[in-house]
mmCIF file with all atom_site columns, C-alpha atoms in Angstrom:
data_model
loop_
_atom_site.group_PDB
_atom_site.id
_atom_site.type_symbol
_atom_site.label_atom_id
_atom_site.label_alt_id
_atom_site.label_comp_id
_atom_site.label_asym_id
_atom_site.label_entity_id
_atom_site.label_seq_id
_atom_site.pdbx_PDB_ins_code
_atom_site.Cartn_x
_atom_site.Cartn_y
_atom_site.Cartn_z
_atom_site.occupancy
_atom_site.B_iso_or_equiv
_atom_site.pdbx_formal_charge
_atom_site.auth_seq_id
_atom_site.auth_comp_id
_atom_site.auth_asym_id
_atom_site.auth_atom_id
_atom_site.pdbx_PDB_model_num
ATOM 1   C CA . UNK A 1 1   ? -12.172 5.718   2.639   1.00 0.00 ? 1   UNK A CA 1
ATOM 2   C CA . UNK A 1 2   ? -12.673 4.863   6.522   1.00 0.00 ? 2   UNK A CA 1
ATOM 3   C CA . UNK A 1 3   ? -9.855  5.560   8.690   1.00 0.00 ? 3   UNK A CA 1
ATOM 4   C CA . UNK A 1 4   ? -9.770  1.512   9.602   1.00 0.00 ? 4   UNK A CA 1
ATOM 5   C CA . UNK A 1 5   ? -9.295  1.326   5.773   1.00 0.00 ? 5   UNK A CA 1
ATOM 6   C CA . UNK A 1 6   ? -6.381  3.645   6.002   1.00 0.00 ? 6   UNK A CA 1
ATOM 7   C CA . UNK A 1 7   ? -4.484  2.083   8.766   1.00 0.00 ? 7   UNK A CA 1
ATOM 8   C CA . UNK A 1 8   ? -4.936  -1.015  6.694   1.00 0.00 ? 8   UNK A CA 1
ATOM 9   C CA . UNK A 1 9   ? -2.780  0.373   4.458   1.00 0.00 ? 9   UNK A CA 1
ATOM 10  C CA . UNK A 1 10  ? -0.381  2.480   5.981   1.00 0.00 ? 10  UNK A CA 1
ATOM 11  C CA . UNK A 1 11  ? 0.227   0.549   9.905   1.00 0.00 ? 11  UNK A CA 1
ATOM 12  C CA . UNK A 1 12  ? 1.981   3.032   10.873  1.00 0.00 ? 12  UNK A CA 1
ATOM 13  C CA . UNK A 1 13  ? -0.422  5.654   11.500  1.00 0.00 ? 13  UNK A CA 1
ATOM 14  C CA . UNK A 1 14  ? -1.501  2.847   14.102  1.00 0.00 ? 14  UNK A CA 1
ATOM 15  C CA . UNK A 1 15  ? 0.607   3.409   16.358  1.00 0.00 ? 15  UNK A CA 1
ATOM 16  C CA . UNK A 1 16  ? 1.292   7.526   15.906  1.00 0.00 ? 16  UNK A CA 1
ATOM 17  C CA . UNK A 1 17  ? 0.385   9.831   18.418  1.00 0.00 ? 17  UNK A CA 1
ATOM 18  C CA . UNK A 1 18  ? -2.783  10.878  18.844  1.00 0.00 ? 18  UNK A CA 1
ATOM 19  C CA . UNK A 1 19  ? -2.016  14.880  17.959  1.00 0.00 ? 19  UNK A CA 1
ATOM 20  C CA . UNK A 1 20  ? -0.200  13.694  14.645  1.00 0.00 ? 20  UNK A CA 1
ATOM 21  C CA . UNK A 1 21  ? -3.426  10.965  13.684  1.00 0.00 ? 21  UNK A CA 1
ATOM 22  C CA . UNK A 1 22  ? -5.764  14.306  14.425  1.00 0.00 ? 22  UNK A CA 1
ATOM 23  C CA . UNK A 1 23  ? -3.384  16.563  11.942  1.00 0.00 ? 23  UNK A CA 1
ATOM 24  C CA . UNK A 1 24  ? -3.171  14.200  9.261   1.00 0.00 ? 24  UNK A CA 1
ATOM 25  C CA . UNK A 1 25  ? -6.310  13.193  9.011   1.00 0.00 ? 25  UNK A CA 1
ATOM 26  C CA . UNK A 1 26  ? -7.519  16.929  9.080   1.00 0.00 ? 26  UNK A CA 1
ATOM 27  C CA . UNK A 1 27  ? -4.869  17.687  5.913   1.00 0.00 ? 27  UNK A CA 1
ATOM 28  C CA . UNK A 1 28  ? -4.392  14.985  3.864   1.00 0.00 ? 28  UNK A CA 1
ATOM 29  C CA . UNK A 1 29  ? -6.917  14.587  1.145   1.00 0.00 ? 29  UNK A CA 1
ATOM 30  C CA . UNK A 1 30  ? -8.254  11.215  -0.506  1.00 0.00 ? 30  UNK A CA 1
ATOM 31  C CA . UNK A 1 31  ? -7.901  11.457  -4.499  1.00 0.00 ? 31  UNK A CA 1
ATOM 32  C CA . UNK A 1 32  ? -8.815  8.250   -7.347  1.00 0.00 ? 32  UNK A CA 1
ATOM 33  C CA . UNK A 1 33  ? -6.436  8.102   -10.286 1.00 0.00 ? 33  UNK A CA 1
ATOM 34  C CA . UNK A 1 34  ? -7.958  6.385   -13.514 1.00 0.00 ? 34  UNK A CA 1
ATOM 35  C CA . UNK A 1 35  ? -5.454  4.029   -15.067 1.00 0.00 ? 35  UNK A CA 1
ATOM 36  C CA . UNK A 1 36  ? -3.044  5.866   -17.026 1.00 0.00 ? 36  UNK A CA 1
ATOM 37  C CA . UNK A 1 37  ? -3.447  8.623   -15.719 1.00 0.00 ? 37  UNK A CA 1
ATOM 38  C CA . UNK A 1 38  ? -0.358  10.957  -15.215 1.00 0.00 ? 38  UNK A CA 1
ATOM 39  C CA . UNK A 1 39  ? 0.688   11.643  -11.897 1.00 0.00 ? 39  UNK A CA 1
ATOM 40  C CA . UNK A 1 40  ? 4.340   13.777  -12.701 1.00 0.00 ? 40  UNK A CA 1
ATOM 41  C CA . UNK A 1 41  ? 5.901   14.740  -15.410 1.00 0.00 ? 41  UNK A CA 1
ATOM 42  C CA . UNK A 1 42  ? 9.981   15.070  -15.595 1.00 0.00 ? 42  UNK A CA 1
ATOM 43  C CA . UNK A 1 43  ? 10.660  18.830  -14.686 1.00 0.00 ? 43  UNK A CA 1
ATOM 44  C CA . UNK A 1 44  ? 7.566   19.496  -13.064 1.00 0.00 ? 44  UNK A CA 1
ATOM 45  C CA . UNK A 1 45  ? 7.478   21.253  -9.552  1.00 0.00 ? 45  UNK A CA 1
ATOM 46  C CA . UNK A 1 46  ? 5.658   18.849  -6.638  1.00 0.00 ? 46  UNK A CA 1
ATOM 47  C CA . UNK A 1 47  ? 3.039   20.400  -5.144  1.00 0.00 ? 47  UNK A CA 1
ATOM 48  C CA . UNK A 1 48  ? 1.864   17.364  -3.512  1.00 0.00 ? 48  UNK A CA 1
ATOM 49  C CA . UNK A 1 49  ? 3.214   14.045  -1.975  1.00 0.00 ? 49  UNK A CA 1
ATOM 50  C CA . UNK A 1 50  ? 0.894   11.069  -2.549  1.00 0.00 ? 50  UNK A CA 1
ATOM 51  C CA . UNK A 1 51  ? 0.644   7.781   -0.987  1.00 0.00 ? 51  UNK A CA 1
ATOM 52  C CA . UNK A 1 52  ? -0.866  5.043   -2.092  1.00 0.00 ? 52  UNK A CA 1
ATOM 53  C CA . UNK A 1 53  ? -4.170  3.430   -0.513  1.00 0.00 ? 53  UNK A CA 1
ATOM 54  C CA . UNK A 1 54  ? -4.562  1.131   -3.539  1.00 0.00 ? 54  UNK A CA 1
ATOM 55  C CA . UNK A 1 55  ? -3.855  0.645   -7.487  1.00 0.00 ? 55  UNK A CA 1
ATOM 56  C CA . UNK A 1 56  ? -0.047  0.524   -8.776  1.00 0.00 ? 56  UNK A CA 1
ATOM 57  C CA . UNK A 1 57  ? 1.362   3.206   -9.926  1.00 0.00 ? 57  UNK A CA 1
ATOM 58  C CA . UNK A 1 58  ? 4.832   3.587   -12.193 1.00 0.00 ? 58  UNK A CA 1
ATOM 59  C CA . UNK A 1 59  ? 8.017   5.445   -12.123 1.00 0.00 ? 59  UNK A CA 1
ATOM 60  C CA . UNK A 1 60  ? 10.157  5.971   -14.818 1.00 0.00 ? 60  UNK A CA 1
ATOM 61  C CA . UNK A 1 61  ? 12.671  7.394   -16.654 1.00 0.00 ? 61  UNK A CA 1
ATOM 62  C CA . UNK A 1 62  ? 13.061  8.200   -20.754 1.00 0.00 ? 62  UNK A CA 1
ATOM 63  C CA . UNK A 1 63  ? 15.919  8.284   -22.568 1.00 0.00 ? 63  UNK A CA 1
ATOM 64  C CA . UNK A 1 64  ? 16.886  10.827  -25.464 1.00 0.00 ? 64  UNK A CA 1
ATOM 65  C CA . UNK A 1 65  ? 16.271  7.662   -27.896 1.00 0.00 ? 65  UNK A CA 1
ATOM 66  C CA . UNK A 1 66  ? 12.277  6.852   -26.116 1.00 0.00 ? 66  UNK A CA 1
ATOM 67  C CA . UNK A 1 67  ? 13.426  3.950   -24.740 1.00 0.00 ? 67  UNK A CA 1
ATOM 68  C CA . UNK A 1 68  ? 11.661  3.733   -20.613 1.00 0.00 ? 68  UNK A CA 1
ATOM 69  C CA . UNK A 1 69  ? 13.178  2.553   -18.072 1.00 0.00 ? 69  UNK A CA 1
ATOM 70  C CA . UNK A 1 70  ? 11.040  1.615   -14.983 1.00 0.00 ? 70  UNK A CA 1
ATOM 71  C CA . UNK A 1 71  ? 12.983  2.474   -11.649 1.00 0.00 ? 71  UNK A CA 1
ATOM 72  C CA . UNK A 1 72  ? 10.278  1.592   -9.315  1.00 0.00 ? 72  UNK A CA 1
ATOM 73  C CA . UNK A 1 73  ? 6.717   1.109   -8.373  1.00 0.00 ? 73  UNK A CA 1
ATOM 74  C CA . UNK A 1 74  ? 4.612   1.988   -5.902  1.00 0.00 ? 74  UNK A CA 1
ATOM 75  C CA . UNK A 1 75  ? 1.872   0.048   -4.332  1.00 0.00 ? 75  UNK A CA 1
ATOM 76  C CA . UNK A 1 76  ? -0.428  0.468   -1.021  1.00 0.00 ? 76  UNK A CA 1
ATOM 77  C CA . UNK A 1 77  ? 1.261   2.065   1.396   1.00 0.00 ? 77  UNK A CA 1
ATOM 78  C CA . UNK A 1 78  ? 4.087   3.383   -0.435  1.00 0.00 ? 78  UNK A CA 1
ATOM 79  C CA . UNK A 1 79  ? 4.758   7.032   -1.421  1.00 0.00 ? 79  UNK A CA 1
ATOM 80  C CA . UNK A 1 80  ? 7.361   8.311   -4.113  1.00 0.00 ? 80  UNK A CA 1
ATOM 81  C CA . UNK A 1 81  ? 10.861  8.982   -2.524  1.00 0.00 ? 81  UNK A CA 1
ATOM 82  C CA . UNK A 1 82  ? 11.851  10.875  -5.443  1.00 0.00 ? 82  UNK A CA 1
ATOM 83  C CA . UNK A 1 83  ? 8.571   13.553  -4.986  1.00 0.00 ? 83  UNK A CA 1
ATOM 84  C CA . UNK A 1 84  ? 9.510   14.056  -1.194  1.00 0.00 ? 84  UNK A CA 1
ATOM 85  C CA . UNK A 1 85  ? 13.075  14.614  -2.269  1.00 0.00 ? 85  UNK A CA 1
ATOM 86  C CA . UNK A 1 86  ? 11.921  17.124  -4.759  1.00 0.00 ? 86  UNK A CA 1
ATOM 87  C CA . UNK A 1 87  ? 9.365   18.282  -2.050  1.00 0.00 ? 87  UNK A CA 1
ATOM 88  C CA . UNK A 1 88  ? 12.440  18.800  0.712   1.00 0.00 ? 88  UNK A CA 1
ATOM 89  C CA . UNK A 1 89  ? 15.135  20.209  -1.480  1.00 0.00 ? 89  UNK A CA 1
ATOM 90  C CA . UNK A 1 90  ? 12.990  22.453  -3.349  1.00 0.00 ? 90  UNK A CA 1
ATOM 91  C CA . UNK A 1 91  ? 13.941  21.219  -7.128  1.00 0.00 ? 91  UNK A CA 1
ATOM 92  C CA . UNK A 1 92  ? 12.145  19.953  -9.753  1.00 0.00 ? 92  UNK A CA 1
ATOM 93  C CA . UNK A 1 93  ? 10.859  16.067  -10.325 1.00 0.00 ? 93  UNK A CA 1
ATOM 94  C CA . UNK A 1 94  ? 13.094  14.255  -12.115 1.00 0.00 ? 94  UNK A CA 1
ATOM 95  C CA . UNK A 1 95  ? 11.597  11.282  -13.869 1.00 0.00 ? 95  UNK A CA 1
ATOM 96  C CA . UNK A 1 96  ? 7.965   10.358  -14.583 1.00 0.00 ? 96  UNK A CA 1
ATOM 97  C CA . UNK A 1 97  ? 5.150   8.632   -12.670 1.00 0.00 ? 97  UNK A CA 1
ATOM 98  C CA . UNK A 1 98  ? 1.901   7.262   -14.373 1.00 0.00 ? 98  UNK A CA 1
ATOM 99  C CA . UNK A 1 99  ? -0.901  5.095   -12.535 1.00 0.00 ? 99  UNK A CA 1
ATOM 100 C CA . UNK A 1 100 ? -0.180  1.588   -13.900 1.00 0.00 ? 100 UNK A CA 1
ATOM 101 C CA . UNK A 1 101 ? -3.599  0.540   -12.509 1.00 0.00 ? 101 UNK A CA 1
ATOM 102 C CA . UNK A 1 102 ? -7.046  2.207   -11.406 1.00 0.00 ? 102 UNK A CA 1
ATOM 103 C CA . UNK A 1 103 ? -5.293  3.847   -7.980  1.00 0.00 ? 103 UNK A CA 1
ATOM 104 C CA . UNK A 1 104 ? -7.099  5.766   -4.448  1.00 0.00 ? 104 UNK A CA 1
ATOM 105 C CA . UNK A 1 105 ? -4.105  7.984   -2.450  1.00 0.00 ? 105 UNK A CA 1
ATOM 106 C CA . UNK A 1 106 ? -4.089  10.498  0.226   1.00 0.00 ? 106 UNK A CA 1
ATOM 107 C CA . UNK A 1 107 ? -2.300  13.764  -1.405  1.00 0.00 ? 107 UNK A CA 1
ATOM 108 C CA . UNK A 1 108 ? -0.385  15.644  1.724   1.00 0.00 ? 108 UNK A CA 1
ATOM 109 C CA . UNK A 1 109 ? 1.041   19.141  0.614   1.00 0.00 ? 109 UNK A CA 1
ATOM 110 C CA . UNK A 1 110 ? 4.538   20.520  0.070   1.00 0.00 ? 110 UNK A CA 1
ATOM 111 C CA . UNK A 1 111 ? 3.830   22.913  2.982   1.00 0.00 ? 111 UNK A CA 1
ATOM 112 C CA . UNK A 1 112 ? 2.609   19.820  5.460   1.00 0.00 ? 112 UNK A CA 1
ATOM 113 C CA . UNK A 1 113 ? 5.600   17.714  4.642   1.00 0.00 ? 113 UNK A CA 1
ATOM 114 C CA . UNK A 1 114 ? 8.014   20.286  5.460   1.00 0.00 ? 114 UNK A CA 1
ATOM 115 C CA . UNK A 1 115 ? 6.200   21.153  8.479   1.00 0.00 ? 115 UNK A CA 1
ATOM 116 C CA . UNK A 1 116 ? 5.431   17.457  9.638   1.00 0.00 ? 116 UNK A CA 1
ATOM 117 C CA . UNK A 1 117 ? 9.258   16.343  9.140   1.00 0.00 ? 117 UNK A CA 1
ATOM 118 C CA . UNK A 1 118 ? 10.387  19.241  12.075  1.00 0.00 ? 118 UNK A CA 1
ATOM 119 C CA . UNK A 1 119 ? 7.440   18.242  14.222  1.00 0.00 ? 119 UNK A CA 1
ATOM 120 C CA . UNK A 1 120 ? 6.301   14.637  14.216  1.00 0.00 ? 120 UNK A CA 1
ATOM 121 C CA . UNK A 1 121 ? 9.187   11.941  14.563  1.00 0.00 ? 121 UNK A CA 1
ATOM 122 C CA . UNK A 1 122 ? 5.606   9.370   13.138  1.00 0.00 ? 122 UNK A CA 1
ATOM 123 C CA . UNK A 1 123 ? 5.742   11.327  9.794   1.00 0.00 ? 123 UNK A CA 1
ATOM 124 C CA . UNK A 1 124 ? 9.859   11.272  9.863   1.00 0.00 ? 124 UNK A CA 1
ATOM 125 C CA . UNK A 1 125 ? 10.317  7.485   10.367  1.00 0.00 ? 125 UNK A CA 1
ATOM 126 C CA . UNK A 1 126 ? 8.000   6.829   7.596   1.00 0.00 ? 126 UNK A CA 1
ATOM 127 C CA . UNK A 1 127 ? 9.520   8.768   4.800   1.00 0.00 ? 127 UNK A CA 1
ATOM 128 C CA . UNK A 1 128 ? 12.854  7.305   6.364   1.00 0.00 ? 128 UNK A CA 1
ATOM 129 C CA . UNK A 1 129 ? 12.077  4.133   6.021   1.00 0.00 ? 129 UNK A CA 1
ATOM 130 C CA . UNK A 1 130 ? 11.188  4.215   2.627   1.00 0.00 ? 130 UNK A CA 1
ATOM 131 C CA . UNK A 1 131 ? 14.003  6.214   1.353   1.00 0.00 ? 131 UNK A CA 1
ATOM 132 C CA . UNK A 1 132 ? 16.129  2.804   2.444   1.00 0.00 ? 132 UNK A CA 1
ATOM 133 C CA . UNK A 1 133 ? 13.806  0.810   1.378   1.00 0.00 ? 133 UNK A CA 1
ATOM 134 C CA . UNK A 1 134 ? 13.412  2.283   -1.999  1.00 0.00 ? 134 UNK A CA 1
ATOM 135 C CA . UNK A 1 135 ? 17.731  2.818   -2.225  1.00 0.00 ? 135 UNK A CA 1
ATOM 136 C CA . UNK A 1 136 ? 17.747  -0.572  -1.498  1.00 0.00 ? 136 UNK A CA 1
ATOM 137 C CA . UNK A 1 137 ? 15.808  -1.593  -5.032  1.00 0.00 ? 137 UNK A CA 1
ATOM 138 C CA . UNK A 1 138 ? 17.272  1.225   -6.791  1.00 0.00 ? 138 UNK A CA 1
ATOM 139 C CA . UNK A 1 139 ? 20.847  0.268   -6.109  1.00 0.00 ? 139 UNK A CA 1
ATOM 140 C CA . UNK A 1 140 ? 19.658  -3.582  -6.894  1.00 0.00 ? 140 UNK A CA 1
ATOM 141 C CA . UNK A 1 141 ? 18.644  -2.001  -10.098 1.00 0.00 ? 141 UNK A CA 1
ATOM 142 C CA . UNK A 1 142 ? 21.575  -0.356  -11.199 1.00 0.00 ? 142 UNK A CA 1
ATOM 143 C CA . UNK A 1 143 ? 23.936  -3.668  -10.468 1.00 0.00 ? 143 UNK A CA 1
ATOM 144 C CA . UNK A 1 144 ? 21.525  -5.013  -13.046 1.00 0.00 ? 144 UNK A CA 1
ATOM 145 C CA . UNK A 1 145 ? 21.449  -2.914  -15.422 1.00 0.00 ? 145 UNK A CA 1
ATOM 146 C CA . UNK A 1 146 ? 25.144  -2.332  -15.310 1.00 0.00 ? 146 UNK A CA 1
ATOM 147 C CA . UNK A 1 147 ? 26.590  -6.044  -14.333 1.00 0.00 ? 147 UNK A CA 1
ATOM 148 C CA . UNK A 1 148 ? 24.317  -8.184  -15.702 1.00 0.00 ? 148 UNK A CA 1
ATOM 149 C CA . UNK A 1 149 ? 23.457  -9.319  -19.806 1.00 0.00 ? 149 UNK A CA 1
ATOM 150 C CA . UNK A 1 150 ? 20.263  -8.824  -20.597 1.00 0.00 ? 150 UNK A CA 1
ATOM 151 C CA . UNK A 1 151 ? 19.428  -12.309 -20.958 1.00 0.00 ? 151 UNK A CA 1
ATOM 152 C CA . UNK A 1 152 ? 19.689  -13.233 -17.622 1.00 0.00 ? 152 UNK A CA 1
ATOM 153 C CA . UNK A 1 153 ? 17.684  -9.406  -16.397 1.00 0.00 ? 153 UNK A CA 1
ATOM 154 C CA . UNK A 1 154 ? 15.060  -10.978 -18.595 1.00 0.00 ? 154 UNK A CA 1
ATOM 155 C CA . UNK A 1 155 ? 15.064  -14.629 -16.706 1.00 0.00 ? 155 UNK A CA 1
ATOM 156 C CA . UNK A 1 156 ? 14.749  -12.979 -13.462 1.00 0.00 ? 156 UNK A CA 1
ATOM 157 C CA . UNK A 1 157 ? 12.503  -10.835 -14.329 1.00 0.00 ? 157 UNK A CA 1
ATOM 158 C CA . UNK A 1 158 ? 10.183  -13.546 -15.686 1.00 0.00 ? 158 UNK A CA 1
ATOM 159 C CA . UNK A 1 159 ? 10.882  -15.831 -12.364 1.00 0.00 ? 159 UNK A CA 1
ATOM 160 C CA . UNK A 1 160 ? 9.634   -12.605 -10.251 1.00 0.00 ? 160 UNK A CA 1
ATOM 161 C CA . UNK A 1 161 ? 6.625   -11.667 -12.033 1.00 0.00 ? 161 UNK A CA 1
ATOM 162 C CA . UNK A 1 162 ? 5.395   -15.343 -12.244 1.00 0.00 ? 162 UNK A CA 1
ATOM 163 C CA . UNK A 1 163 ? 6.473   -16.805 -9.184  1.00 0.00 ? 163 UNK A CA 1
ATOM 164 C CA . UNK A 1 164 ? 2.581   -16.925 -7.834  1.00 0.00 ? 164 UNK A CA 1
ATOM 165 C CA . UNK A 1 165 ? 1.161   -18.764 -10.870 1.00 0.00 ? 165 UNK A CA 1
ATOM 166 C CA . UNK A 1 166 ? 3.913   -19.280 -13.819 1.00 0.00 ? 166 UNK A CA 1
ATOM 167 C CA . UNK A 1 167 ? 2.330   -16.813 -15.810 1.00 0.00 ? 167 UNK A CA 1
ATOM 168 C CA . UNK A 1 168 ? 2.697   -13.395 -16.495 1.00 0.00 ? 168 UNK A CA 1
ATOM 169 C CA . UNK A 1 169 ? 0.364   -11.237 -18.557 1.00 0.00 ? 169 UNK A CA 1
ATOM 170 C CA . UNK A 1 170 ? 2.092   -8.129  -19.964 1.00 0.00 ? 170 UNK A CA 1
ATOM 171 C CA . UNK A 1 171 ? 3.235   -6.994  -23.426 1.00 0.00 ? 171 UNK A CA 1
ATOM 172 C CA . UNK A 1 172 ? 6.513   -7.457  -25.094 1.00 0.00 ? 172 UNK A CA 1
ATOM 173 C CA . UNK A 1 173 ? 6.527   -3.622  -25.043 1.00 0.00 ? 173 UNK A CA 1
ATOM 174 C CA . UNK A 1 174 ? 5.812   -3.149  -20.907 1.00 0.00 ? 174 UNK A CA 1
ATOM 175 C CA . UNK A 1 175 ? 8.580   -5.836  -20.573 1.00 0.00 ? 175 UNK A CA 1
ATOM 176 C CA . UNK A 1 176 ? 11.300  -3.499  -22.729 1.00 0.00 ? 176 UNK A CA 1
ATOM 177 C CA . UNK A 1 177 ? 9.873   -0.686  -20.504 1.00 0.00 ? 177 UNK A CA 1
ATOM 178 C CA . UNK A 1 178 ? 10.457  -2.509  -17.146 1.00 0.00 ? 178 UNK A CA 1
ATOM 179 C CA . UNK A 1 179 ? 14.316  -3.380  -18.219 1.00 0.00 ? 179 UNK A CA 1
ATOM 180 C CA . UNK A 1 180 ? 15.262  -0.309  -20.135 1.00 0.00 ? 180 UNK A CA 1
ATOM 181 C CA . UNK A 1 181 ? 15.713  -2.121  -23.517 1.00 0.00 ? 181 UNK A CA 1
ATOM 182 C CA . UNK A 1 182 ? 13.679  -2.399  -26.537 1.00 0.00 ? 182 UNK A CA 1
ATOM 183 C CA . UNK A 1 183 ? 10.748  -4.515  -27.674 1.00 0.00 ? 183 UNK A CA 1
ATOM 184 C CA . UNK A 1 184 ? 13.007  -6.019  -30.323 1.00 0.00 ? 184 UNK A CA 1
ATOM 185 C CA . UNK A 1 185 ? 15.678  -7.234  -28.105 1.00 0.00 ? 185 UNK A CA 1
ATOM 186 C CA . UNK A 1 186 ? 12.587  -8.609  -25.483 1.00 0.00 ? 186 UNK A CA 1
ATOM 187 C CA . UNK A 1 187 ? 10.564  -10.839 -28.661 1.00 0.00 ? 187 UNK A CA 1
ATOM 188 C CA . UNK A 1 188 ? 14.289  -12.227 -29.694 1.00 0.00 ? 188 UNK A CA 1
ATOM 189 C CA . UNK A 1 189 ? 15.408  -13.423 -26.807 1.00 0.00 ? 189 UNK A CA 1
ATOM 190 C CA . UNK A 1 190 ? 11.758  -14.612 -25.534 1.00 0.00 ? 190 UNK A CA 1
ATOM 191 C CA . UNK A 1 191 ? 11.933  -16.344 -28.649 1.00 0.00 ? 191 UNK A CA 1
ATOM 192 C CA . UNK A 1 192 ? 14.863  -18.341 -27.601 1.00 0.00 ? 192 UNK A CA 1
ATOM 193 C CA . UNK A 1 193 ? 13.516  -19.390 -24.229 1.00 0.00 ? 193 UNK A CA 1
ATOM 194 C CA . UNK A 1 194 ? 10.755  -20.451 -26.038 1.00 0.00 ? 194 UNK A CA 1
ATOM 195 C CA . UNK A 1 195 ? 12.746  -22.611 -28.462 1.00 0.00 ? 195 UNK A CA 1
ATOM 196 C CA . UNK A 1 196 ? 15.124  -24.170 -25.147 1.00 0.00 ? 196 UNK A CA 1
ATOM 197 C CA . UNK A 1 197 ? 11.471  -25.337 -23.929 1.00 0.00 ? 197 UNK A CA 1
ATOM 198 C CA . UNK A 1 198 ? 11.815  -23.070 -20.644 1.00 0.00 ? 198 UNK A CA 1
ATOM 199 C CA . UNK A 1 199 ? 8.870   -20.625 -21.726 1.00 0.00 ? 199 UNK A CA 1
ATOM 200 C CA . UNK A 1 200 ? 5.171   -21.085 -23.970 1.00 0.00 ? 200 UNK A CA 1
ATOM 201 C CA . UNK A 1 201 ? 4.372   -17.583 -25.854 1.00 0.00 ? 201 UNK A CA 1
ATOM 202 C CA . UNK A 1 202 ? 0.856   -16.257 -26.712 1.00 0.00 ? 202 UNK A CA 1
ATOM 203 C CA . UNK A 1 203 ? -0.748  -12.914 -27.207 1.00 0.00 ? 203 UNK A CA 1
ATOM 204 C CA . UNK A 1 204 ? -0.076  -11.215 -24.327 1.00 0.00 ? 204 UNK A CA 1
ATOM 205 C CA . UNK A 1 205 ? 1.006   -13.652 -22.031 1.00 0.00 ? 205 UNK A CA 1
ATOM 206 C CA . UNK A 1 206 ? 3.859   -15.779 -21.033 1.00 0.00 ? 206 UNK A CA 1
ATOM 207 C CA . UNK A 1 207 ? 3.940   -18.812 -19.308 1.00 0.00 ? 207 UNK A CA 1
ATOM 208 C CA . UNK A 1 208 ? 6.818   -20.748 -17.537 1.00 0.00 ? 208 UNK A CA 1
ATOM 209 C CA . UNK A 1 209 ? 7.676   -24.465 -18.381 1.00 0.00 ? 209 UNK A CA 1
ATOM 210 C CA . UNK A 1 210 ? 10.600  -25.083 -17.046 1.00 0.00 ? 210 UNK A CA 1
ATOM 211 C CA . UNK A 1 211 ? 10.666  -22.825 -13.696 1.00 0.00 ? 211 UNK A CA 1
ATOM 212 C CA . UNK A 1 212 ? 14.495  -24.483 -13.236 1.00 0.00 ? 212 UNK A CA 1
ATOM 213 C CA . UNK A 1 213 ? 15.921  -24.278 -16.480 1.00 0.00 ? 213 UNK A CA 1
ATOM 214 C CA . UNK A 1 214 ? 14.742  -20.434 -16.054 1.00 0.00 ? 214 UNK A CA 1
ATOM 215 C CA . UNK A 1 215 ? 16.324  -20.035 -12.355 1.00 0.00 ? 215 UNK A CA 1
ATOM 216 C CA . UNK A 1 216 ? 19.804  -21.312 -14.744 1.00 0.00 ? 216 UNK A CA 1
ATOM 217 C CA . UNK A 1 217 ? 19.539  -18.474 -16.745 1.00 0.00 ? 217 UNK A CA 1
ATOM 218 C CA . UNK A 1 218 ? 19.466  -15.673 -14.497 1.00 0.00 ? 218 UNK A CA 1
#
């Protein structure tokens, strides 16, 4: 990718000093991730930080029983909080990432991160600002998951994902991923916005009827 493409997706590097733009654009290294493709593995040492150019990808965690739990994604311009905290404290990684979509990243090394957080205040107020960023949505997460029923995690999560075009395209299965529950308990109580008229069901997709009946339920 061009360097005009990069700064399209991470602005920041607009704006850095010219001796940090010259260093990381001598070390970091372009990479394409097929969809699916694993990125980390829980317990695996991070050799690498990447950051996202394009594609999704997925972070997650498994519980003893297999049931996933998604705790965030990252998207184009966004790097994984929980890799540079693994990267900066020295200890292992401690959930899973996949590539949700087709993906192109810059990979910057464990070595440059530590080096590039003592010398170039650029580098530090980026992975600053998305450790808030990303505590932000994590701690949003875990008021869900512990202070809200699941039938109102499921309404706003269906509000969210189809708030562009009242539809969202996804499985039953990705859905039980996404809210750390199982496919059974998603189809049942799909089921029964379906029946109060507030969602239509077909193979893999689900559209919204009644986009105020759903904003009641959440």
């Amino acid at each position: 990718m061009t360097q005009e493409a990069i700064y399209d997706s991470l602005p920041f590097l607009k704006t850095a000093s010219p001796e940090f733009k010259e260093v990381f654009f001598s070390r970091a290294m372009t990479t394409s991730l097929a969809k699916g493709q694993v990125i980390c593995l829980e317990d695996n040492q991070c050799a690498h930080l990447p950051i996202a150019l394009s594609g999704t990808a997925r972070v997650y965690k498994v519980s003893e029983e297999g049931k996933e739990l998604t705790l965030y994604r990252i998207e184009a311009g966004d790097s994984c909080i929980l890799t540079a905290s693994c990267i900066l404290n020295h200890q292992a990684f401690p959930a899973n990432a996949v590539a949700q979509t087709d993906m192109k990243a810059l990979v910057v090394a464990a070595s440059d991160v530590h080096q590039w957080m003592h010398d170039y205040p650029d580098w530090r107020q980026y992975i600053f600002q998305l450790i808030a960023r990303r505590l932000s949505n994590v701690i949003e997460l875990v008021e869900e998951v512990a202070f809200q029923r699941m039938d109102a995690r499921l309404a706003s999560y269906i509000h969210e994902q189809s708030a562009s075009r009242d539809v969202i395209r996804s499985t039953h299965e990705s859905i039980a991923a996404d809210l750390g529950t199982s496919r059974e308990v998603v189809s049942r109580l799909l089921k029964e916005f379906e029946q109060q008229g507030i969602i239509a069901l077909s193979r893999g997709e689900i559209r919204v009827i009644e986009r105020e009946k759903l904003g009641k339920s959440r």
